[in-house]
PDB file of C-alpha atoms and ligand atoms in Angstrom:
ATOM      1  CA  MET A   1     -28.808 140.582   3.624  1.00 39.00           C
ATOM      2  CA  GLU A   2     -26.254 138.607   5.628  1.00 50.00           C
ATOM      3  CA  SER A   3     -23.633 140.872   7.218  1.00 55.00           C
ATOM      4  CA  SER A   4     -20.060 140.400   6.006  1.00 66.00           C
ATOM      5  CA  ILE A   5     -18.795 141.635   9.393  1.00 71.00           C
ATOM      6  CA  ARG A   6     -17.900 138.715  11.631  1.00 75.00           C
ATOM      7  CA  PRO A   7     -15.618 137.871  14.580  1.00 82.00           C
ATOM      8  CA  VAL A   8     -11.983 137.672  13.515  1.00 88.00           C
ATOM      9  CA  ILE A   9     -10.279 134.408  14.395  1.00 93.00           C
ATOM     10  CA  ASN A  10      -6.541 134.678  15.038  1.00 95.00           C
ATOM     11  CA  TRP A  11      -4.135 131.766  15.188  1.00 97.00           C
ATOM     12  CA  ILE A  12      -0.538 131.053  16.077  1.00 98.00           C
ATOM     13  CA  LEU A  13       1.764 128.075  15.639  1.00 98.00           C
ATOM     14  CA  LEU A  14       4.787 127.978  17.929  1.00 97.00           C
ATOM     15  CA  ALA A  15       7.527 125.362  17.721  1.00 97.00           C
ATOM     16  CA  GLU A  16       9.669 124.738  20.791  1.00 96.00           C
ATOM     17  CA  THR A  17      12.733 124.636  18.533  1.00 95.00           C
ATOM     18  CA  SER A  18      11.997 128.137  17.178  1.00 94.00           C
ATOM     19  CA  LEU A  19      11.908 129.906  20.577  1.00 94.00           C
ATOM     20  CA  PRO A  20      14.604 132.415  21.441  1.00 90.00           C
ATOM     21  CA  PRO A  21      16.756 130.911  24.240  1.00 89.00           C
ATOM     22  CA  GLY A  22      15.487 131.005  27.817  1.00 88.00           C
ATOM     23  CA  TRP A  23      11.735 131.237  27.273  1.00 92.00           C
ATOM     24  CA  LEU A  24      10.896 127.762  28.596  1.00 93.00           C
ATOM     25  CA  ASP A  25      13.806 127.257  30.997  1.00 90.00           C
ATOM     26  CA  PRO A  26      12.355 128.426  33.312  1.00 91.00           C
ATOM     27  CA  PRO A  27       8.928 129.610  32.044  1.00 96.00           C
ATOM     28  CA  GLY A  28       9.079 133.046  33.654  1.00 95.00           C
ATOM     29  CA  PHE A  29       5.958 134.151  31.759  1.00 96.00           C
ATOM     30  CA  LEU A  30       3.627 132.013  33.936  1.00 97.00           C
ATOM     31  CA  ALA A  31       1.329 133.742  36.444  1.00 97.00           C
ATOM     32  CA  GLU A  32       1.438 132.447  40.021  1.00 96.00           C
ATOM     33  CA  ALA A  33      -1.674 130.245  39.655  1.00 97.00           C
ATOM     34  CA  GLU A  34      -0.222 128.812  36.423  1.00 98.00           C
ATOM     35  CA  GLN A  35       3.072 128.041  38.170  1.00 98.00           C
ATOM     36  CA  ALA A  36       1.146 125.836  40.622  1.00 98.00           C
ATOM     37  CA  VAL A  37      -0.463 123.866  37.780  1.00 98.00           C
ATOM     38  CA  TYR A  38       2.878 123.621  35.946  1.00 98.00           C
ATOM     39  CA  GLN A  39       4.604 122.210  39.042  1.00 97.00           C
ATOM     40  CA  SER A  40       1.833 119.655  39.560  1.00 97.00           C
ATOM     41  CA  PHE A  41       2.630 117.676  36.383  1.00 97.00           C
ATOM     42  CA  ARG A  42       4.575 114.501  37.033  1.00 96.00           C
ATOM     43  CA  PHE A  43       6.288 114.274  33.680  1.00 97.00           C
ATOM     44  CA  GLU A  44       8.724 116.809  32.266  1.00 96.00           C
ATOM     45  CA  VAL A  45       7.389 116.293  28.729  1.00 96.00           C
ATOM     46  CA  ARG A  46       3.879 117.333  29.830  1.00 97.00           C
ATOM     47  CA  ARG A  47       5.253 120.305  31.794  1.00 97.00           C
ATOM     48  CA  ARG A  48       7.039 121.580  28.680  1.00 97.00           C
ATOM     49  CA  GLU A  49       4.040 120.953  26.427  1.00 97.00           C
ATOM     50  CA  TRP A  50       1.733 122.761  28.847  1.00 98.00           C
ATOM     51  CA  ALA A  51       4.114 125.718  29.200  1.00 98.00           C
ATOM     52  CA  LEU A  52       4.585 125.999  25.423  1.00 98.00           C
ATOM     53  CA  GLY A  53       0.777 126.051  25.006  1.00 98.00           C
ATOM     54  CA  ARG A  54       0.555 128.874  27.575  1.00 98.00           C
ATOM     55  CA  LEU A  55       3.303 130.859  25.868  1.00 97.00           C
ATOM     56  CA  ALA A  56       1.631 130.506  22.458  1.00 98.00           C
ATOM     57  CA  ALA A  57      -1.795 131.419  23.891  1.00 98.00           C
ATOM     58  CA  LYS A  58      -0.478 134.491  25.706  1.00 97.00           C
ATOM     59  CA  LYS A  59       1.453 135.780  22.690  1.00 96.00           C
ATOM     60  CA  LEU A  60      -1.639 135.240  20.556  1.00 96.00           C
ATOM     61  CA  ILE A  61      -4.033 136.936  22.982  1.00 95.00           C
ATOM     62  CA  GLN A  62      -1.741 139.874  23.572  1.00 92.00           C
ATOM     63  CA  GLN A  63      -1.296 140.629  19.892  1.00 90.00           C
ATOM     64  CA  ALA A  64      -4.877 139.754  18.854  1.00 90.00           C
ATOM     65  CA  ARG A  65      -6.256 142.194  21.431  1.00 83.00           C
ATOM     66  CA  LEU A  66      -4.523 145.022  19.566  1.00 80.00           C
ATOM     67  CA  GLN A  67      -6.398 144.148  16.348  1.00 78.00           C
ATOM     68  CA  PRO A  68     -10.087 144.758  15.510  1.00 74.00           C
ATOM     69  CA  ALA A  69     -12.278 141.987  17.022  1.00 71.00           C
ATOM     70  CA  VAL A  70     -14.646 142.020  14.049  1.00 72.00           C
ATOM     71  CA  GLY A  71     -14.092 142.636  10.374  1.00 73.00           C
ATOM     72  CA  ALA A  72     -14.798 141.501   6.868  1.00 72.00           C
ATOM     73  CA  VAL A  73     -11.854 139.101   7.101  1.00 69.00           C
ATOM     74  CA  LEU A  74     -12.827 135.709   5.774  1.00 77.00           C
ATOM     75  CA  GLU A  75      -9.991 133.433   6.813  1.00 90.00           C
ATOM     76  CA  PRO A  76      -8.281 132.937  10.175  1.00 94.00           C
ATOM     77  CA  VAL A  77      -5.479 135.485  10.633  1.00 93.00           C
ATOM     78  CA  CYS A  78      -1.944 134.304  11.437  1.00 95.00           C
ATOM     79  CA  ILE A  79      -0.190 136.111  14.309  1.00 94.00           C
ATOM     80  CA  GLU A  80       3.613 136.180  14.301  1.00 92.00           C
ATOM     81  CA  PRO A  81       4.977 136.249  17.866  1.00 89.00           C
ATOM     82  CA  ASP A  82       6.694 139.426  18.975  1.00 85.00           C
ATOM     83  CA  TRP A  83       9.677 138.469  21.164  1.00 86.00           C
ATOM     84  CA  GLY A  84      10.233 142.040  22.345  1.00 81.00           C
ATOM     85  CA  GLU A  85       7.763 141.677  25.242  1.00 72.00           C
ATOM     86  CA  THR A  86       8.861 140.840  28.724  1.00 76.00           C
ATOM     87  CA  GLY A  87       7.708 137.955  30.895  1.00 84.00           C
ATOM     88  CA  GLU A  88       6.091 140.475  33.243  1.00 87.00           C
ATOM     89  CA  GLU A  89       3.548 141.589  30.615  1.00 90.00           C
ATOM     90  CA  LEU A  90       2.690 137.967  29.903  1.00 95.00           C
ATOM     91  CA  ARG A  91       2.277 137.196  33.617  1.00 96.00           C
ATOM     92  CA  ALA A  92      -0.764 139.519  33.582  1.00 96.00           C
ATOM     93  CA  ILE A  93      -2.572 136.955  31.414  1.00 97.00           C
ATOM     94  CA  ALA A  94      -3.463 133.585  32.971  1.00 98.00           C
ATOM     95  CA  VAL A  95      -4.648 130.580  30.964  1.00 98.00           C
ATOM     96  CA  LEU A  96      -5.859 128.066  33.536  1.00 98.00           C
ATOM     97  CA  PRO A  97      -7.732 124.777  33.110  1.00 97.00           C
ATOM     98  CA  ALA A  98     -11.489 125.193  33.601  1.00 95.00           C
ATOM     99  CA  ALA A  99     -13.560 122.387  35.180  1.00 94.00           C
ATOM    100  CA  ASP A 100     -13.933 120.771  31.728  1.00 93.00           C
ATOM    101  CA  GLN A 101     -10.119 120.978  31.254  1.00 95.00           C
ATOM    102  CA  GLY A 102     -10.520 123.492  28.420  1.00 96.00           C
ATOM    103  CA  PRO A 103      -8.727 126.833  28.770  1.00 97.00           C
ATOM    104  CA  ARG A 104     -10.104 129.714  30.834  1.00 96.00           C
ATOM    105  CA  VAL A 105      -8.452 133.088  30.204  1.00 96.00           C
ATOM    106  CA  GLN A 106      -8.126 135.776  32.847  1.00 96.00           C
ATOM    107  CA  THR A 107      -6.287 139.080  32.806  1.00 96.00           C
ATOM    108  CA  LEU A 108      -4.969 141.131  35.666  1.00 95.00           C
ATOM    109  CA  ALA A 109      -6.743 144.482  36.074  1.00 90.00           C
ATOM    110  CA  GLY A 110      -5.135 146.348  38.976  1.00 90.00           C
ATOM    111  CA  SER A 111      -4.930 143.654  41.644  1.00 90.00           C
ATOM    112  CA  ALA A 112      -7.958 141.608  40.465  1.00 95.00           C
ATOM    113  CA  TRP A 113      -8.143 138.826  37.909  1.00 96.00           C
ATOM    114  CA  ARG A 114     -11.042 139.164  35.453  1.00 95.00           C
ATOM    115  CA  ASP A 115     -12.352 136.711  32.861  1.00 94.00           C
ATOM    116  CA  LEU A 116     -11.403 137.877  29.377  1.00 93.00           C
ATOM    117  CA  ASP A 117     -14.090 138.217  26.698  1.00 90.00           C
ATOM    118  CA  GLY A 118     -13.102 135.950  23.903  1.00 92.00           C
ATOM    119  CA  SER A 119     -12.755 132.312  23.003  1.00 94.00           C
ATOM    120  CA  LEU A 120      -9.445 130.429  23.072  1.00 96.00           C
ATOM    121  CA  SER A 121      -8.483 126.885  22.143  1.00 98.00           C
ATOM    122  CA  ILE A 122      -5.119 125.111  22.470  1.00 98.00           C
ATOM    123  CA  SER A 123      -3.630 122.048  20.750  1.00 98.00           C
ATOM    124  CA  HIS A 124      -0.200 120.397  20.927  1.00 98.00           C
ATOM    125  CA  SER A 125       1.684 118.120  18.589  1.00 97.00           C
ATOM    126  CA  HIS A 126       5.322 116.988  18.502  1.00 96.00           C
ATOM    127  CA  GLY A 127       6.875 120.025  20.242  1.00 96.00           C
ATOM    128  CA  ARG A 128       4.511 122.561  18.692  1.00 97.00           C
ATOM    129  CA  ALA A 129       1.549 124.465  20.079  1.00 98.00           C
ATOM    130  CA  PHE A 130      -1.314 125.653  17.879  1.00 98.00           C
ATOM    131  CA  CYS A 131      -3.824 128.115  19.353  1.00 98.00           C
ATOM    132  CA  ALA A 132      -6.841 129.972  17.998  1.00 97.00           C
ATOM    133  CA  PHE A 133      -8.434 132.993  19.653  1.00 96.00           C
ATOM    134  CA  ALA A 134     -11.480 135.103  18.760  1.00 92.00           C
ATOM    135  CA  PRO A 135     -11.341 138.305  20.849  1.00 88.00           C
ATOM    136  CA  GLY A 136     -14.652 139.534  22.243  1.00 79.00           C
ATOM    137  CA  CYS A 137     -16.399 136.380  21.019  1.00 77.00           C
ATOM    138  CA  GLU A 138     -18.818 135.054  23.638  1.00 73.00           C
ATOM    139  CA  ALA A 139     -19.293 131.307  23.879  1.00 76.00           C
ATOM    140  CA  ARG A 140     -22.717 130.282  22.610  1.00 77.00           C
ATOM    141  CA  THR A 141     -24.603 128.629  25.458  1.00 81.00           C
ATOM    142  CA  GLY A 142     -27.761 126.535  25.601  1.00 78.00           C
ATOM    143  CA  ARG A 143     -29.288 123.297  26.823  1.00 77.00           C
ATOM    144  CA  SER A 144     -28.309 120.083  25.099  1.00 77.00           C
ATOM    145  CA  PHE A 145     -31.486 118.304  26.325  1.00 71.00           C
ATOM    146  CA  SER A 146     -34.860 119.975  26.265  1.00 62.00           C
ATOM    147  CA  GLY A 147     -38.420 118.939  25.614  1.00 59.00           C
ATOM    148  CA  ARG A 148     -41.816 118.310  27.156  1.00 57.00           C
ATOM    149  CA  SER A 149     -42.782 115.437  29.450  1.00 54.00           C
ATOM    150  CA  PHE A 150     -45.987 113.343  28.981  1.00 55.00           C
ATOM    151  CA  SER A 151     -47.669 115.509  31.612  1.00 60.00           C
ATOM    152  CA  GLY A 152     -46.883 118.554  29.470  1.00 62.00           C
ATOM    153  CA  ARG A 153     -44.199 120.008  31.770  1.00 61.00           C
ATOM    154  CA  SER A 154     -41.190 121.367  29.925  1.00 60.00           C
ATOM    155  CA  PHE A 155     -37.771 120.147  31.021  1.00 53.00           C
ATOM    156  CA  SER A 156     -34.248 121.071  30.148  1.00 58.00           C
ATOM    157  CA  GLY A 157     -31.106 119.209  31.041  1.00 64.00           C
ATOM    158  CA  ARG A 158     -27.369 119.592  30.688  1.00 77.00           C
ATOM    159  CA  SER A 159     -26.104 122.880  29.386  1.00 78.00           C
ATOM    160  CA  PHE A 160     -23.512 123.374  26.690  1.00 78.00           C
ATOM    161  CA  SER A 161     -21.158 126.197  25.925  1.00 81.00           C
ATOM    162  CA  ALA A 162     -19.722 126.369  22.419  1.00 87.00           C
ATOM    163  CA  GLY A 163     -16.744 128.505  21.422  1.00 93.00           C
ATOM    164  CA  ILE A 164     -13.632 128.082  19.324  1.00 95.00           C
ATOM    165  CA  GLY A 165     -12.106 124.600  18.998  1.00 97.00           C
ATOM    166  CA  ALA A 166      -8.612 124.162  17.506  1.00 98.00           C
ATOM    167  CA  ASP A 167      -6.570 121.105  16.633  1.00 98.00           C
ATOM    168  CA  ILE A 168      -3.200 120.288  15.100  1.00 98.00           C
ATOM    169  CA  GLU A 169      -2.702 116.740  13.898  1.00 97.00           C
ATOM    170  CA  LYS A 170       0.352 115.156  12.285  1.00 97.00           C
ATOM    171  CA  ILE A 171      -0.489 113.342   9.045  1.00 95.00           C
ATOM    172  CA  GLU A 172       0.319 109.727   9.829  1.00 95.00           C
ATOM    173  CA  PRO A 173      -1.234 106.284   9.253  1.00 94.00           C
ATOM    174  CA  ARG A 174      -4.267 105.268  11.304  1.00 91.00           C
ATOM    175  CA  SER A 175      -5.474 101.715  11.819  1.00 89.00           C
ATOM    176  CA  ALA A 176      -8.605  99.900  10.638  1.00 87.00           C
ATOM    177  CA  GLU A 177      -9.838 100.078  14.268  1.00 91.00           C
ATOM    178  CA  TYR A 178      -9.663 103.871  13.995  1.00 91.00           C
ATOM    179  CA  VAL A 179     -12.124 103.796  11.093  1.00 89.00           C
ATOM    180  CA  GLN A 180     -14.403 101.382  12.947  1.00 89.00           C
ATOM    181  CA  ASN A 181     -14.355 103.054  16.351  1.00 94.00           C
ATOM    182  CA  TYR A 182     -14.062 106.745  15.575  1.00 96.00           C
ATOM    183  CA  LEU A 183     -15.674 107.445  12.215  1.00 97.00           C
ATOM    184  CA  HIS A 184     -19.384 107.910  11.592  1.00 97.00           C
ATOM    185  CA  PRO A 185     -20.807 105.454   8.988  1.00 97.00           C
ATOM    186  CA  GLN A 186     -21.322 108.373   6.563  1.00 97.00           C
ATOM    187  CA  GLU A 187     -17.675 109.378   7.009  1.00 97.00           C
ATOM    188  CA  THR A 188     -16.539 105.802   6.370  1.00 95.00           C
ATOM    189  CA  PHE A 189     -18.535 105.819   3.121  1.00 94.00           C
ATOM    190  CA  TRP A 190     -17.098 109.254   2.198  1.00 94.00           C
ATOM    191  CA  LEU A 191     -13.611 107.918   2.912  1.00 93.00           C
ATOM    192  CA  GLN A 192     -14.124 104.914   0.614  1.00 91.00           C
ATOM    193  CA  GLN A 193     -15.345 107.197  -2.203  1.00 89.00           C
ATOM    194  CA  THR A 194     -12.635 109.811  -1.738  1.00 89.00           C
ATOM    195  CA  ALA A 195      -9.656 107.572  -1.073  1.00 80.00           C
ATOM    196  CA  ARG A 196      -9.456 106.921  -4.837  1.00 77.00           C
ATOM    197  CA  LEU A 197      -8.536 110.607  -5.293  1.00 72.00           C
ATOM    198  CA  GLN A 198      -6.495 111.367  -2.176  1.00 76.00           C
ATOM    199  CA  SER A 199      -4.222 109.543   0.218  1.00 82.00           C
ATOM    200  CA  GLY A 200      -6.302 107.738   2.860  1.00 89.00           C
ATOM    201  CA  VAL A 201      -3.654 108.702   5.434  1.00 92.00           C
ATOM    202  CA  MET A 202      -4.287 112.405   4.823  1.00 92.00           C
ATOM    203  CA  LEU A 203      -8.092 111.981   4.774  1.00 94.00           C
ATOM    204  CA  LYS A 204      -8.229 110.036   8.046  1.00 95.00           C
ATOM    205  CA  THR A 205      -6.034 112.662   9.709  1.00 96.00           C
ATOM    206  CA  LEU A 206      -8.266 115.434   8.361  1.00 96.00           C
ATOM    207  CA  LEU A 207     -11.431 113.818   9.726  1.00 97.00           C
ATOM    208  CA  TRP A 208      -9.807 113.246  13.103  1.00 97.00           C
ATOM    209  CA  SER A 209      -8.579 116.837  13.317  1.00 98.00           C
ATOM    210  CA  ILE A 210     -12.043 118.226  12.479  1.00 98.00           C
ATOM    211  CA  LYS A 211     -13.599 115.917  15.084  1.00 98.00           C
ATOM    212  CA  GLU A 212     -11.190 116.976  17.828  1.00 98.00           C
ATOM    213  CA  ALA A 213     -11.708 120.668  17.023  1.00 98.00           C
ATOM    214  CA  ALA A 214     -15.491 120.126  17.085  1.00 98.00           C
ATOM    215  CA  LEU A 215     -15.374 118.233  20.406  1.00 98.00           C
ATOM    216  CA  LYS A 216     -13.292 121.053  21.890  1.00 97.00           C
ATOM    217  CA  SER A 217     -15.651 123.684  20.488  1.00 96.00           C
ATOM    218  CA  ILE A 218     -18.526 122.248  22.570  1.00 95.00           C
ATOM    219  CA  ARG A 219     -16.105 121.756  25.509  1.00 95.00           C
ATOM    220  CA  ARG A 220     -16.688 118.013  25.842  1.00 95.00           C
ATOM    221  CA  GLY A 221     -13.510 116.509  24.361  1.00 96.00           C
ATOM    222  CA  LEU A 222     -13.384 112.725  24.207  1.00 96.00           C
ATOM    223  CA  ALA A 223     -15.983 112.446  26.959  1.00 95.00           C
ATOM    224  CA  LEU A 224     -18.335 112.402  23.937  1.00 96.00           C
ATOM    225  CA  ASP A 225     -18.308 109.609  21.329  1.00 97.00           C
ATOM    226  CA  PRO A 226     -16.061 110.796  18.461  1.00 98.00           C
ATOM    227  CA  ARG A 227     -18.599 109.397  15.985  1.00 98.00           C
ATOM    228  CA  ALA A 228     -21.053 112.116  17.088  1.00 97.00           C
ATOM    229  CA  PRO A 229     -19.576 115.022  15.067  1.00 98.00           C
ATOM    230  CA  VAL A 230     -20.065 114.306  11.356  1.00 98.00           C
ATOM    231  CA  CYS A 231     -18.025 116.046   8.679  1.00 98.00           C
ATOM    232  CA  LEU A 232     -17.924 115.317   4.948  1.00 96.00           C
ATOM    233  CA  PRO A 233     -15.309 117.729   3.517  1.00 93.00           C
ATOM    234  CA  GLU A 234     -15.721 119.091  -0.018  1.00 88.00           C
ATOM    235  CA  LEU A 235     -13.816 117.071  -2.609  1.00 79.00           C
ATOM    236  CA  GLU A 236     -12.517 120.089  -4.574  1.00 79.00           C
ATOM    237  CA  ALA A 237     -11.064 121.646  -1.442  1.00 79.00           C
ATOM    238  CA  LEU A 238      -8.831 118.628  -0.932  1.00 80.00           C
ATOM    239  CA  GLN A 239      -6.775 119.478  -4.006  1.00 74.00           C
ATOM    240  CA  ALA A 240      -5.823 123.112  -3.297  1.00 78.00           C
ATOM    241  CA  GLY A 241      -3.647 124.824  -0.653  1.00 84.00           C
ATOM    242  CA  GLY A 242      -4.638 127.441   1.960  1.00 92.00           C
ATOM    243  CA  TRP A 243      -7.631 127.393   4.300  1.00 95.00           C
ATOM    244  CA  HIS A 244     -10.784 125.467   3.403  1.00 94.00           C
ATOM    245  CA  LEU A 245     -14.280 125.640   4.862  1.00 94.00           C
ATOM    246  CA  ALA A 246     -15.669 122.723   6.851  1.00 95.00           C
ATOM    247  CA  ARG A 247     -19.011 122.071   8.530  1.00 97.00           C
ATOM    248  CA  VAL A 248     -19.956 119.713  11.317  1.00 98.00           C
ATOM    249  CA  ALA A 249     -23.407 118.381  12.219  1.00 97.00           C
ATOM    250  CA  TRP A 250     -24.169 116.133  15.207  1.00 96.00           C
ATOM    251  CA  ASP A 251     -25.723 112.665  15.071  1.00 96.00           C
ATOM    252  CA  ALA A 252     -27.987 112.373  18.131  1.00 94.00           C
ATOM    253  CA  HIS A 253     -27.612 108.580  17.985  1.00 94.00           C
ATOM    254  CA  PHE A 254     -23.982 109.020  19.127  1.00 96.00           C
ATOM    255  CA  THR A 255     -24.526 111.999  21.447  1.00 94.00           C
ATOM    256  CA  GLY A 256     -26.908 109.995  23.633  1.00 90.00           C
ATOM    257  CA  GLY A 257     -29.777 112.238  22.522  1.00 89.00           C
ATOM    258  CA  GLU A 258     -28.051 115.516  23.329  1.00 91.00           C
ATOM    259  CA  SER A 259     -28.153 118.226  20.677  1.00 90.00           C
ATOM    260  CA  PHE A 260     -25.449 120.752  19.904  1.00 93.00           C
ATOM    261  CA  PRO A 261     -25.238 123.665  17.466  1.00 93.00           C
ATOM    262  CA  ASP A 262     -23.960 122.979  13.948  1.00 95.00           C
ATOM    263  CA  LEU A 263     -20.374 124.149  13.575  1.00 96.00           C
ATOM    264  CA  ALA A 264     -18.469 125.811  10.783  1.00 94.00           C
ATOM    265  CA  GLY A 265     -14.778 126.464  10.465  1.00 95.00           C
ATOM    266  CA  TRP A 266     -11.553 126.073   8.607  1.00 96.00           C
ATOM    267  CA  TRP A 267      -8.877 123.497   7.955  1.00 96.00           C
ATOM    268  CA  ARG A 268      -5.590 123.591   6.093  1.00 96.00           C
ATOM    269  CA  ARG A 269      -2.595 121.444   5.407  1.00 94.00           C
ATOM    270  CA  LEU A 270       0.712 122.895   6.550  1.00 94.00           C
ATOM    271  CA  ASP A 271       3.674 120.678   5.652  1.00 92.00           C
ATOM    272  CA  ASP A 272       2.984 117.368   7.441  1.00 94.00           C
ATOM    273  CA  ASP A 273       0.173 118.669   9.667  1.00 96.00           C
ATOM    274  CA  ILE A 274      -3.509 119.425   9.435  1.00 96.00           C
ATOM    275  CA  LEU A 275      -4.662 122.531  11.312  1.00 98.00           C
ATOM    276  CA  THR A 276      -8.371 122.948  12.085  1.00 98.00           C
ATOM    277  CA  ILE A 277     -10.455 125.662  13.770  1.00 97.00           C
ATOM    278  CA  MET A 278     -14.194 125.135  14.363  1.00 97.00           C
ATOM    279  CA  GLY A 279     -16.875 127.230  16.054  1.00 94.00           C
ATOM    280  CA  PRO A 280     -20.671 127.561  16.323  1.00 90.00           C
ATOM    281  CA  ILE A 281     -22.462 129.034  13.300  1.00 77.00           C
TER     282      ILE A 281
HETATM  283  C1  COA B 301      -9.722 117.476  24.550  1.00 55.50           C
HETATM  284  C2  COA B 301      -9.043 116.283  23.870  1.00 55.50           C
HETATM  285  C3  COA B 301      -9.927 115.857  22.708  1.00 55.50           C
HETATM  286  C4  COA B 301      -7.696 116.810  23.410  1.00 55.50           C
HETATM  287  O1  COA B 301      -7.048 116.001  22.513  1.00 55.50           O
HETATM  288  P1  COA B 301      -5.488 115.674  22.473  1.00 55.50           P
HETATM  289  O2  COA B 301      -5.205 115.210  21.107  1.00 55.50           O
HETATM  290  O3  COA B 301      -5.164 114.793  23.598  1.00 55.50           O
HETATM  291  O4  COA B 301      -4.695 116.989  22.774  1.00 55.50           O
HETATM  292  P2  COA B 301      -4.547 118.416  22.109  1.00 55.50           P
HETATM  293  O5  COA B 301      -3.138 118.779  22.318  1.00 55.50           O
HETATM  294  O6  COA B 301      -5.094 118.549  20.730  1.00 55.50           O
HETATM  295  O7  COA B 301      -5.482 119.304  23.045  1.00 55.50           O
HETATM  296  C5  COA B 301      -5.186 119.461  24.395  1.00 55.50           C
HETATM  297  C6  COA B 301      -5.832 120.741  24.858  1.00 55.50           C
HETATM  298  O8  COA B 301      -7.244 120.655  24.717  1.00 55.50           O
HETATM  299  C7  COA B 301      -7.827 121.513  25.687  1.00 55.50           C
HETATM  300  N1  COA B 301      -8.927 120.780  26.277  1.00 55.50           N
HETATM  301  C8  COA B 301      -8.886 119.737  27.140  1.00 55.50           C
HETATM  302  N2  COA B 301     -10.141 119.355  27.448  1.00 55.50           N
HETATM  303  C9  COA B 301     -10.977 120.184  26.783  1.00 55.50           C
HETATM  304  C10 COA B 301     -12.383 120.310  26.717  1.00 55.50           C
HETATM  305  N3  COA B 301     -13.193 119.491  27.389  1.00 55.50           N
HETATM  306  N4  COA B 301     -12.896 121.275  25.945  1.00 55.50           N
HETATM  307  C11 COA B 301     -12.120 122.114  25.255  1.00 55.50           C
HETATM  308  N5  COA B 301     -10.759 122.050  25.268  1.00 55.50           N
HETATM  309  C12 COA B 301     -10.215 121.094  26.026  1.00 55.50           C
HETATM  310  C13 COA B 301      -6.743 121.883  26.695  1.00 55.50           C
HETATM  311  O9  COA B 301      -6.406 123.238  26.498  1.00 55.50           O
HETATM  312  C14 COA B 301      -5.601 120.981  26.326  1.00 55.50           C
HETATM  313  O10 COA B 301      -4.325 121.543  26.462  1.00 55.50           O
HETATM  314  P3  COA B 301      -3.712 121.948  27.881  1.00 55.50           P
HETATM  315  O11 COA B 301      -4.159 120.892  28.848  1.00 55.50           O
HETATM  316  O12 COA B 301      -2.257 121.990  27.656  1.00 55.50           O
HETATM  317  O13 COA B 301      -4.316 123.300  28.167  1.00 55.50           O
HETATM  318  C15 COA B 301      -8.838 115.080  24.792  1.00 55.50           C
HETATM  319  O14 COA B 301      -7.608 115.108  25.389  1.00 55.50           O
HETATM  320  C16 COA B 301      -9.857 114.986  25.897  1.00 55.50           C
HETATM  321  O15 COA B 301     -10.991 114.700  25.669  1.00 55.50           O
HETATM  322  N6  COA B 301      -9.429 115.266  27.114  1.00 55.50           N
HETATM  323  C17 COA B 301     -10.367 115.377  28.240  1.00 55.50           C
HETATM  324  C18 COA B 301     -10.264 114.194  29.150  1.00 55.50           C
HETATM  325  C19 COA B 301     -11.266 113.171  28.834  1.00 55.50           C
HETATM  326  O16 COA B 301     -12.455 113.403  28.750  1.00 55.50           O
HETATM  327  N7  COA B 301     -10.811 111.993  28.648  1.00 55.50           N
HETATM  328  C20 COA B 301     -11.628 110.931  28.260  1.00 55.50           C
HETATM  329  C21 COA B 301     -10.682 109.816  27.962  1.00 55.50           C
HETATM  330  S1  COA B 301     -11.360 108.772  26.755  1.00 55.50           S
END
């Protein structure tokens, strides 16, 4: 029988306008290595966005670590930020860009920084930061190319690492080029069928959000063709509120032959945004 115990996914949504005064000016919660990255951005808007993402991630990690890492919880759990903590406590968590530009979380233990068990993903939109974190959840790793040569020798190529991928996307119109360049043919067909029941604007945003979360989950981002992750959301789910299940499969035609694990996750509409969290099954 399939176990009902699974990793708990926690999420947070932080708006710059909802912060108590003084948290971003200056961002005293950044660790020294983060300060260096923060200072390196040329544009103030990117500095603020990056700092807000760090603040949201740190608040999320700190509070999620106090909760059970596994449970029978079905849906992602919302974490409300606790503003009682000091910047010093948050400086003992560092969220730095890894080589693939995705987040790498370290915590200070004594005088040494150690990688934190768990999977984190960050997304920004219009002065808000949305983060998802699964404590204790190891990234699923593997080889995205493998097989046997004509001489019978086995080979394996590029490795992948799949964890949590999160995305926040404002519901807004997208062009005909978007459909042509970014959607898989099956998604375009699904869109034509479904657009009679739902606003095309909302559906296109939903597909894009699921794609971005999926591309972050496998840590490739837009380095991979966005037509590669294929998602055909359930029609009934589009009508109701709250979180809905979504699944993503990969079309090898658009991955250049690479294979990745199927993903499962959640999406919801919150006011004028779509929030999505995806991860390996
Ligand atoms: C990852 C990507 C899909 C994000 O989309 P976006 O709509 O621009 O931005 P979002 O706010 O939703 O997400 C940004 C966050 O994604 C995360 N991210 C970036 N690259 C990532 C990757 N390869 N894997 C997982 N997460 C990644 C970062 O945490 C980033 O926020 P931060 O820099 O403040 O820490 C996209 O920016 C991307 O692919 N970037 C990598 C660069 C690249 O390959 N460019 C190709 C240009 S076509």
